[in-house]
């Protein structure tokens, strides 16, 4: 089935600060117009740090669940850095880990309708410990958790962060393909 793409209007900014850009735009279809309200939070990165079949998780307070969440180190990409530079910085800040080498794991769009965020996931098995914890500003703990226990925590609902879930499921799929 072939459909004609709609004509798109220019973006109209509703709100913008250093963390988020909310804008509206219209798409003109043959049968009518649809208005979109899009949230753009920039490019995000995450890293699956692996050691002896264990995954490094960091603990952060998350406002929307009003609780602490165990997640992979990760965060936003600054305008002047690449995704690889950003994840190296995030691993130091959040986990006290210096990544010697990174492997691209997976990349995806967080949404394709009204959430404009590209996510790049990496894996790393070659790293060194810079400190016993991160900088203490974003994370308050870290733990090496057996990979299989992480997977159980995903399916029990204990791990709720989408980036962490995506990285674990992707890595598990890749592992299964190798055997």
JSON list of C-alpha atoms in Angstrom, two decimals:
[
{"chain": "A", "resi": 1, "resn": "UNK", "atom": "CA", "xyz": [0.00, 0.00, 0.00]},
{"chain": "A", "resi": 2, "resn": "UNK", "atom": "CA", "xyz": [1.41, 3.36, -1.03]},
{"chain": "A", "resi": 3, "resn": "UNK", "atom": "CA", "xyz": [0.33, 6.48, 0.81]},
{"chain": "A", "resi": 4, "resn": "UNK", "atom": "CA", "xyz": [1.20, 10.07, 0.07]},
{"chain": "A", "resi": 5, "resn": "UNK", "atom": "CA", "xyz": [3.23, 11.73, 2.76]},
{"chain": "A", "resi": 6, "resn": "UNK", "atom": "CA", "xyz": [1.49, 14.70, 4.35]},
{"chain": "A", "resi": 7, "resn": "UNK", "atom": "CA", "xyz": [2.67, 18.27, 3.99]},
{"chain": "A", "resi": 8, "resn": "UNK", "atom": "CA", "xyz": [4.30, 19.36, 7.25]},
{"chain": "A", "resi": 9, "resn": "UNK", "atom": "CA", "xyz": [4.19, 22.82, 8.80]},
{"chain": "A", "resi": 10, "resn": "UNK", "atom": "CA", "xyz": [7.09, 24.56, 10.48]},
{"chain": "A", "resi": 11, "resn": "UNK", "atom": "CA", "xyz": [7.68, 23.85, 14.17]},
{"chain": "A", "resi": 12, "resn": "UNK", "atom": "CA", "xyz": [6.20, 26.31, 16.66]},
{"chain": "A", "resi": 13, "resn": "UNK", "atom": "CA", "xyz": [8.08, 26.38, 19.96]},
{"chain": "A", "resi": 14, "resn": "UNK", "atom": "CA", "xyz": [5.84, 26.17, 23.02]},
{"chain": "A", "resi": 15, "resn": "UNK", "atom": "CA", "xyz": [8.61, 25.86, 25.62]},
{"chain": "A", "resi": 16, "resn": "UNK", "atom": "CA", "xyz": [12.38, 25.44, 25.58]},
{"chain": "A", "resi": 17, "resn": "UNK", "atom": "CA", "xyz": [15.10, 25.25, 28.19]},
{"chain": "A", "resi": 18, "resn": "UNK", "atom": "CA", "xyz": [18.46, 23.45, 28.43]},
{"chain": "A", "resi": 19, "resn": "UNK", "atom": "CA", "xyz": [16.75, 20.08, 29.03]},
{"chain": "A", "resi": 20, "resn": "UNK", "atom": "CA", "xyz": [13.66, 19.98, 26.82]},
{"chain": "A", "resi": 21, "resn": "UNK", "atom": "CA", "xyz": [12.09, 21.51, 23.74]},
{"chain": "A", "resi": 22, "resn": "UNK", "atom": "CA", "xyz": [8.31, 21.24, 23.40]},
{"chain": "A", "resi": 23, "resn": "UNK", "atom": "CA", "xyz": [6.90, 22.24, 20.04]},
{"chain": "A", "resi": 24, "resn": "UNK", "atom": "CA", "xyz": [3.83, 21.83, 17.88]},
{"chain": "A", "resi": 25, "resn": "UNK", "atom": "CA", "xyz": [3.58, 21.12, 14.18]},
{"chain": "A", "resi": 26, "resn": "UNK", "atom": "CA", "xyz": [0.81, 20.23, 11.76]},
{"chain": "A", "resi": 27, "resn": "UNK", "atom": "CA", "xyz": [0.60, 17.53, 9.12]},
{"chain": "A", "resi": 28, "resn": "UNK", "atom": "CA", "xyz": [-1.83, 18.09, 6.24]},
{"chain": "A", "resi": 29, "resn": "UNK", "atom": "CA", "xyz": [-3.31, 14.81, 5.02]},
{"chain": "A", "resi": 30, "resn": "UNK", "atom": "CA", "xyz": [-5.74, 14.44, 2.08]},
{"chain": "A", "resi": 31, "resn": "UNK", "atom": "CA", "xyz": [-8.58, 13.90, 4.59]},
{"chain": "A", "resi": 32, "resn": "UNK", "atom": "CA", "xyz": [-7.65, 16.54, 7.14]},
{"chain": "A", "resi": 33, "resn": "UNK", "atom": "CA", "xyz": [-5.05, 18.03, 9.44]},
{"chain": "A", "resi": 34, "resn": "UNK", "atom": "CA", "xyz": [-3.44, 16.53, 12.52]},
{"chain": "A", "resi": 35, "resn": "UNK", "atom": "CA", "xyz": [-1.60, 18.62, 15.10]},
{"chain": "A", "resi": 36, "resn": "UNK", "atom": "CA", "xyz": [1.37, 17.08, 16.89]},
{"chain": "A", "resi": 37, "resn": "UNK", "atom": "CA", "xyz": [2.88, 18.16, 20.21]},
{"chain": "A", "resi": 38, "resn": "UNK", "atom": "CA", "xyz": [6.45, 16.90, 20.28]},
{"chain": "A", "resi": 39, "resn": "UNK", "atom": "CA", "xyz": [8.88, 16.61, 23.19]},
{"chain": "A", "resi": 40, "resn": "UNK", "atom": "CA", "xyz": [12.53, 16.72, 22.21]},
{"chain": "A", "resi": 41, "resn": "UNK", "atom": "CA", "xyz": [15.05, 15.90, 24.92]},
{"chain": "A", "resi": 42, "resn": "UNK", "atom": "CA", "xyz": [18.11, 15.37, 22.79]},
{"chain": "A", "resi": 43, "resn": "UNK", "atom": "CA", "xyz": [20.26, 12.35, 22.10]},
{"chain": "A", "resi": 44, "resn": "UNK", "atom": "CA", "xyz": [20.67, 9.86, 24.97]},
{"chain": "A", "resi": 45, "resn": "UNK", "atom": "CA", "xyz": [23.29, 7.18, 25.64]},
{"chain": "A", "resi": 46, "resn": "UNK", "atom": "CA", "xyz": [23.65, 4.13, 27.88]},
{"chain": "A", "resi": 47, "resn": "UNK", "atom": "CA", "xyz": [26.30, 1.51, 28.54]},
{"chain": "A", "resi": 48, "resn": "UNK", "atom": "CA", "xyz": [26.08, -2.16, 29.47]},
{"chain": "A", "resi": 49, "resn": "UNK", "atom": "CA", "xyz": [29.24, -2.67, 31.54]},
{"chain": "A", "resi": 50, "resn": "UNK", "atom": "CA", "xyz": [30.04, -6.39, 31.76]},
{"chain": "A", "resi": 51, "resn": "UNK", "atom": "CA", "xyz": [32.40, -8.32, 34.05]},
{"chain": "A", "resi": 52, "resn": "UNK", "atom": "CA", "xyz": [32.32, -12.09, 34.57]},
{"chain": "A", "resi": 53, "resn": "UNK", "atom": "CA", "xyz": [28.69, -12.38, 33.44]},
{"chain": "A", "resi": 54, "resn": "UNK", "atom": "CA", "xyz": [27.70, -9.54, 35.77]},
{"chain": "A", "resi": 55, "resn": "UNK", "atom": "CA", "xyz": [26.26, -6.13, 34.83]},
{"chain": "A", "resi": 56, "resn": "UNK", "atom": "CA", "xyz": [27.04, -2.88, 36.59]},
{"chain": "A", "resi": 57, "resn": "UNK", "atom": "CA", "xyz": [23.87, -1.10, 37.69]},
{"chain": "A", "resi": 58, "resn": "UNK", "atom": "CA", "xyz": [23.77, 2.32, 39.29]},
{"chain": "A", "resi": 59, "resn": "UNK", "atom": "CA", "xyz": [21.03, 3.59, 41.58]},
{"chain": "A", "resi": 60, "resn": "UNK", "atom": "CA", "xyz": [19.34, 6.94, 40.97]},
{"chain": "A", "resi": 61, "resn": "UNK", "atom": "CA", "xyz": [16.30, 8.69, 42.38]},
{"chain": "A", "resi": 62, "resn": "UNK", "atom": "CA", "xyz": [13.58, 9.00, 39.73]},
{"chain": "A", "resi": 63, "resn": "UNK", "atom": "CA", "xyz": [10.92, 11.63, 40.17]},
{"chain": "A", "resi": 64, "resn": "UNK", "atom": "CA", "xyz": [8.09, 9.96, 38.22]},
{"chain": "A", "resi": 65, "resn": "UNK", "atom": "CA", "xyz": [8.17, 6.79, 40.32]},
{"chain": "A", "resi": 66, "resn": "UNK", "atom": "CA", "xyz": [9.16, 8.68, 43.49]},
{"chain": "A", "resi": 67, "resn": "UNK", "atom": "CA", "xyz": [11.70, 5.99, 44.24]},
{"chain": "A", "resi": 68, "resn": "UNK", "atom": "CA", "xyz": [15.19, 4.80, 43.47]},
{"chain": "A", "resi": 69, "resn": "UNK", "atom": "CA", "xyz": [15.81, 2.87, 40.26]},
{"chain": "A", "resi": 70, "resn": "UNK", "atom": "CA", "xyz": [18.63, 0.47, 39.36]},
{"chain": "A", "resi": 71, "resn": "UNK", "atom": "CA", "xyz": [19.77, 1.30, 35.83]},
{"chain": "A", "resi": 72, "resn": "UNK", "atom": "CA", "xyz": [22.68, 1.29, 33.44]},
{"chain": "A", "resi": 73, "resn": "UNK", "atom": "CA", "xyz": [24.93, 4.35, 33.49]},
{"chain": "A", "resi": 74, "resn": "UNK", "atom": "CA", "xyz": [23.78, 6.82, 30.88]},
{"chain": "A", "resi": 75, "resn": "UNK", "atom": "CA", "xyz": [22.43, 10.23, 30.12]},
{"chain": "A", "resi": 76, "resn": "UNK", "atom": "CA", "xyz": [22.34, 13.04, 27.61]},
{"chain": "A", "resi": 77, "resn": "UNK", "atom": "CA", "xyz": [24.76, 13.93, 24.85]},
{"chain": "A", "resi": 78, "resn": "UNK", "atom": "CA", "xyz": [26.03, 17.51, 25.04]},
{"chain": "A", "resi": 79, "resn": "UNK", "atom": "CA", "xyz": [26.04, 19.59, 21.84]},
{"chain": "A", "resi": 80, "resn": "UNK", "atom": "CA", "xyz": [29.83, 19.53, 21.55]},
{"chain": "A", "resi": 81, "resn": "UNK", "atom": "CA", "xyz": [30.33, 15.77, 21.98]},
{"chain": "A", "resi": 82, "resn": "UNK", "atom": "CA", "xyz": [29.70, 12.52, 20.12]},
{"chain": "A", "resi": 83, "resn": "UNK", "atom": "CA", "xyz": [27.59, 9.73, 21.59]},
{"chain": "A", "resi": 84, "resn": "UNK", "atom": "CA", "xyz": [30.77, 7.78, 22.36]},
{"chain": "A", "resi": 85, "resn": "UNK", "atom": "CA", "xyz": [32.33, 10.75, 24.16]},
{"chain": "A", "resi": 86, "resn": "UNK", "atom": "CA", "xyz": [29.10, 11.23, 26.11]},
{"chain": "A", "resi": 87, "resn": "UNK", "atom": "CA", "xyz": [28.89, 7.63, 27.33]},
{"chain": "A", "resi": 88, "resn": "UNK", "atom": "CA", "xyz": [32.54, 7.70, 28.39]},
{"chain": "A", "resi": 89, "resn": "UNK", "atom": "CA", "xyz": [31.77, 10.85, 30.43]},
{"chain": "A", "resi": 90, "resn": "UNK", "atom": "CA", "xyz": [28.57, 9.36, 31.88]},
{"chain": "A", "resi": 91, "resn": "UNK", "atom": "CA", "xyz": [30.34, 6.15, 32.96]},
{"chain": "A", "resi": 92, "resn": "UNK", "atom": "CA", "xyz": [32.93, 8.21, 34.88]},
{"chain": "A", "resi": 93, "resn": "UNK", "atom": "CA", "xyz": [30.32, 10.54, 36.41]},
{"chain": "A", "resi": 94, "resn": "UNK", "atom": "CA", "xyz": [27.76, 7.90, 37.39]},
{"chain": "A", "resi": 95, "resn": "UNK", "atom": "CA", "xyz": [29.86, 4.80, 38.02]},
{"chain": "A", "resi": 96, "resn": "UNK", "atom": "CA", "xyz": [33.50, 5.82, 38.44]},
{"chain": "A", "resi": 97, "resn": "UNK", "atom": "CA", "xyz": [34.38, 3.63, 35.41]},
{"chain": "A", "resi": 98, "resn": "UNK", "atom": "CA", "xyz": [36.78, 4.56, 32.60]},
{"chain": "A", "resi": 99, "resn": "UNK", "atom": "CA", "xyz": [35.86, 2.68, 29.41]},
{"chain": "A", "resi": 100, "resn": "UNK", "atom": "CA", "xyz": [38.95, 1.64, 27.45]},
{"chain": "A", "resi": 101, "resn": "UNK", "atom": "CA", "xyz": [36.94, 0.33, 24.52]},
{"chain": "A", "resi": 102, "resn": "UNK", "atom": "CA", "xyz": [33.26, 0.49, 23.60]},
{"chain": "A", "resi": 103, "resn": "UNK", "atom": "CA", "xyz": [31.20, -1.64, 21.26]},
{"chain": "A", "resi": 104, "resn": "UNK", "atom": "CA", "xyz": [27.99, -0.30, 19.70]},
{"chain": "A", "resi": 105, "resn": "UNK", "atom": "CA", "xyz": [25.15, -2.47, 21.00]},
{"chain": "A", "resi": 106, "resn": "UNK", "atom": "CA", "xyz": [21.94, -0.98, 19.58]},
{"chain": "A", "resi": 107, "resn": "UNK", "atom": "CA", "xyz": [20.36, 2.33, 18.70]},
{"chain": "A", "resi": 108, "resn": "UNK", "atom": "CA", "xyz": [16.69, 3.26, 18.53]},
{"chain": "A", "resi": 109, "resn": "UNK", "atom": "CA", "xyz": [14.18, 6.07, 18.64]},
{"chain": "A", "resi": 110, "resn": "UNK", "atom": "CA", "xyz": [12.44, 6.39, 21.98]},
{"chain": "A", "resi": 111, "resn": "UNK", "atom": "CA", "xyz": [9.28, 7.18, 20.08]},
{"chain": "A", "resi": 112, "resn": "UNK", "atom": "CA", "xyz": [8.32, 7.83, 16.47]},
{"chain": "A", "resi": 113, "resn": "UNK", "atom": "CA", "xyz": [5.30, 10.04, 17.00]},
{"chain": "A", "resi": 114, "resn": "UNK", "atom": "CA", "xyz": [5.63, 12.70, 19.69]},
{"chain": "A", "resi": 115, "resn": "UNK", "atom": "CA", "xyz": [8.87, 11.89, 21.54]},
{"chain": "A", "resi": 116, "resn": "UNK", "atom": "CA", "xyz": [11.96, 12.89, 19.57]},
{"chain": "A", "resi": 117, "resn": "UNK", "atom": "CA", "xyz": [14.89, 11.18, 21.27]},
{"chain": "A", "resi": 118, "resn": "UNK", "atom": "CA", "xyz": [17.52, 8.98, 19.66]},
{"chain": "A", "resi": 119, "resn": "UNK", "atom": "CA", "xyz": [19.23, 6.52, 22.03]},
{"chain": "A", "resi": 120, "resn": "UNK", "atom": "CA", "xyz": [22.63, 4.92, 21.45]},
{"chain": "A", "resi": 121, "resn": "UNK", "atom": "CA", "xyz": [23.53, 1.88, 23.55]},
{"chain": "A", "resi": 122, "resn": "UNK", "atom": "CA", "xyz": [27.06, 0.56, 23.99]},
{"chain": "A", "resi": 123, "resn": "UNK", "atom": "CA", "xyz": [28.62, -2.41, 25.73]},
{"chain": "A", "resi": 124, "resn": "UNK", "atom": "CA", "xyz": [31.99, -2.44, 27.43]},
{"chain": "A", "resi": 125, "resn": "UNK", "atom": "CA", "xyz": [34.08, -5.25, 28.91]},
{"chain": "A", "resi": 126, "resn": "UNK", "atom": "CA", "xyz": [37.42, -3.42, 28.81]},
{"chain": "A", "resi": 127, "resn": "UNK", "atom": "CA", "xyz": [37.43, -0.77, 31.53]},
{"chain": "A", "resi": 128, "resn": "UNK", "atom": "CA", "xyz": [39.18, 0.29, 34.70]},
{"chain": "A", "resi": 129, "resn": "UNK", "atom": "CA", "xyz": [37.88, 1.55, 38.00]},
{"chain": "A", "resi": 130, "resn": "UNK", "atom": "CA", "xyz": [38.57, 5.24, 38.56]},
{"chain": "A", "resi": 131, "resn": "UNK", "atom": "CA", "xyz": [36.76, 5.46, 41.90]},
{"chain": "A", "resi": 132, "resn": "UNK", "atom": "CA", "xyz": [34.60, 3.33, 44.17]},
{"chain": "A", "resi": 133, "resn": "UNK", "atom": "CA", "xyz": [31.53, 5.26, 43.04]},
{"chain": "A", "resi": 134, "resn": "UNK", "atom": "CA", "xyz": [30.55, 7.99, 40.63]},
{"chain": "A", "resi": 135, "resn": "UNK", "atom": "CA", "xyz": [30.57, 11.68, 41.43]},
{"chain": "A", "resi": 136, "resn": "UNK", "atom": "CA", "xyz": [27.68, 11.26, 43.89]},
{"chain": "A", "resi": 137, "resn": "UNK", "atom": "CA", "xyz": [25.55, 13.91, 42.22]},
{"chain": "A", "resi": 138, "resn": "UNK", "atom": "CA", "xyz": [23.29, 11.65, 40.15]},
{"chain": "A", "resi": 139, "resn": "UNK", "atom": "CA", "xyz": [23.83, 8.17, 41.58]},
{"chain": "A", "resi": 140, "resn": "UNK", "atom": "CA", "xyz": [24.14, 7.05, 45.17]},
{"chain": "A", "resi": 141, "resn": "UNK", "atom": "CA", "xyz": [25.16, 3.39, 44.74]},
{"chain": "A", "resi": 142, "resn": "UNK", "atom": "CA", "xyz": [26.38, 0.85, 42.25]},
{"chain": "A", "resi": 143, "resn": "UNK", "atom": "CA", "xyz": [26.27, -2.94, 42.19]},
{"chain": "A", "resi": 144, "resn": "UNK", "atom": "CA", "xyz": [27.53, -5.77, 40.01]},
{"chain": "A", "resi": 145, "resn": "UNK", "atom": "CA", "xyz": [24.48, -7.97, 39.38]},
{"chain": "A", "resi": 146, "resn": "UNK", "atom": "CA", "xyz": [24.50, -11.37, 37.69]},
{"chain": "A", "resi": 147, "resn": "UNK", "atom": "CA", "xyz": [23.15, -11.05, 34.16]},
{"chain": "A", "resi": 148, "resn": "UNK", "atom": "CA", "xyz": [20.46, -13.71, 34.73]},
{"chain": "A", "resi": 149, "resn": "UNK", "atom": "CA", "xyz": [19.33, -11.91, 37.89]},
{"chain": "A", "resi": 150, "resn": "UNK", "atom": "CA", "xyz": [19.03, -8.68, 35.87]},
{"chain": "A", "resi": 151, "resn": "UNK", "atom": "CA", "xyz": [16.82, -10.51, 33.36]},
{"chain": "A", "resi": 152, "resn": "UNK", "atom": "CA", "xyz": [14.59, -11.83, 36.16]},
{"chain": "A", "resi": 153, "resn": "UNK", "atom": "CA", "xyz": [14.33, -8.27, 37.51]},
{"chain": "A", "resi": 154, "resn": "UNK", "atom": "CA", "xyz": [13.25, -7.04, 34.07]},
{"chain": "A", "resi": 155, "resn": "UNK", "atom": "CA", "xyz": [10.41, -9.57, 33.82]},
{"chain": "A", "resi": 156, "resn": "UNK", "atom": "CA", "xyz": [9.33, -9.14, 37.45]},
{"chain": "A", "resi": 157, "resn": "UNK", "atom": "CA", "xyz": [8.96, -5.39, 36.84]},
{"chain": "A", "resi": 158, "resn": "UNK", "atom": "CA", "xyz": [11.73, -4.51, 39.28]},
{"chain": "A", "resi": 159, "resn": "UNK", "atom": "CA", "xyz": [13.85, -2.93, 36.50]},
{"chain": "A", "resi": 160, "resn": "UNK", "atom": "CA", "xyz": [11.59, -0.35, 34.85]},
{"chain": "A", "resi": 161, "resn": "UNK", "atom": "CA", "xyz": [13.97, 1.89, 32.93]},
{"chain": "A", "resi": 162, "resn": "UNK", "atom": "CA", "xyz": [13.42, 1.41, 29.18]},
{"chain": "A", "resi": 163, "resn": "UNK", "atom": "CA", "xyz": [17.04, 2.04, 28.20]},
{"chain": "A", "resi": 164, "resn": "UNK", "atom": "CA", "xyz": [18.24, -0.59, 30.68]},
{"chain": "A", "resi": 165, "resn": "UNK", "atom": "CA", "xyz": [15.59, -3.08, 29.57]},
{"chain": "A", "resi": 166, "resn": "UNK", "atom": "CA", "xyz": [16.42, -2.54, 25.89]},
{"chain": "A", "resi": 167, "resn": "UNK", "atom": "CA", "xyz": [20.15, -3.03, 26.46]},
{"chain": "A", "resi": 168, "resn": "UNK", "atom": "CA", "xyz": [19.66, -6.20, 28.50]},
{"chain": "A", "resi": 169, "resn": "UNK", "atom": "CA", "xyz": [17.22, -7.75, 26.02]},
{"chain": "A", "resi": 170, "resn": "UNK", "atom": "CA", "xyz": [19.46, -6.83, 23.06]},
{"chain": "A", "resi": 171, "resn": "UNK", "atom": "CA", "xyz": [22.54, -8.29, 24.71]},
{"chain": "A", "resi": 172, "resn": "UNK", "atom": "CA", "xyz": [20.63, -11.44, 25.66]},
{"chain": "A", "resi": 173, "resn": "UNK", "atom": "CA", "xyz": [19.49, -11.84, 22.05]},
{"chain": "A", "resi": 174, "resn": "UNK", "atom": "CA", "xyz": [23.05, -11.39, 20.76]},
{"chain": "A", "resi": 175, "resn": "UNK", "atom": "CA", "xyz": [24.32, -13.95, 23.31]},
{"chain": "A", "resi": 176, "resn": "UNK", "atom": "CA", "xyz": [21.71, -16.47, 22.18]},
{"chain": "A", "resi": 177, "resn": "UNK", "atom": "CA", "xyz": [22.73, -15.97, 18.54]},
{"chain": "A", "resi": 178, "resn": "UNK", "atom": "CA", "xyz": [26.34, -16.81, 19.38]},
{"chain": "A", "resi": 179, "resn": "UNK", "atom": "CA", "xyz": [25.48, -20.19, 20.93]}
]
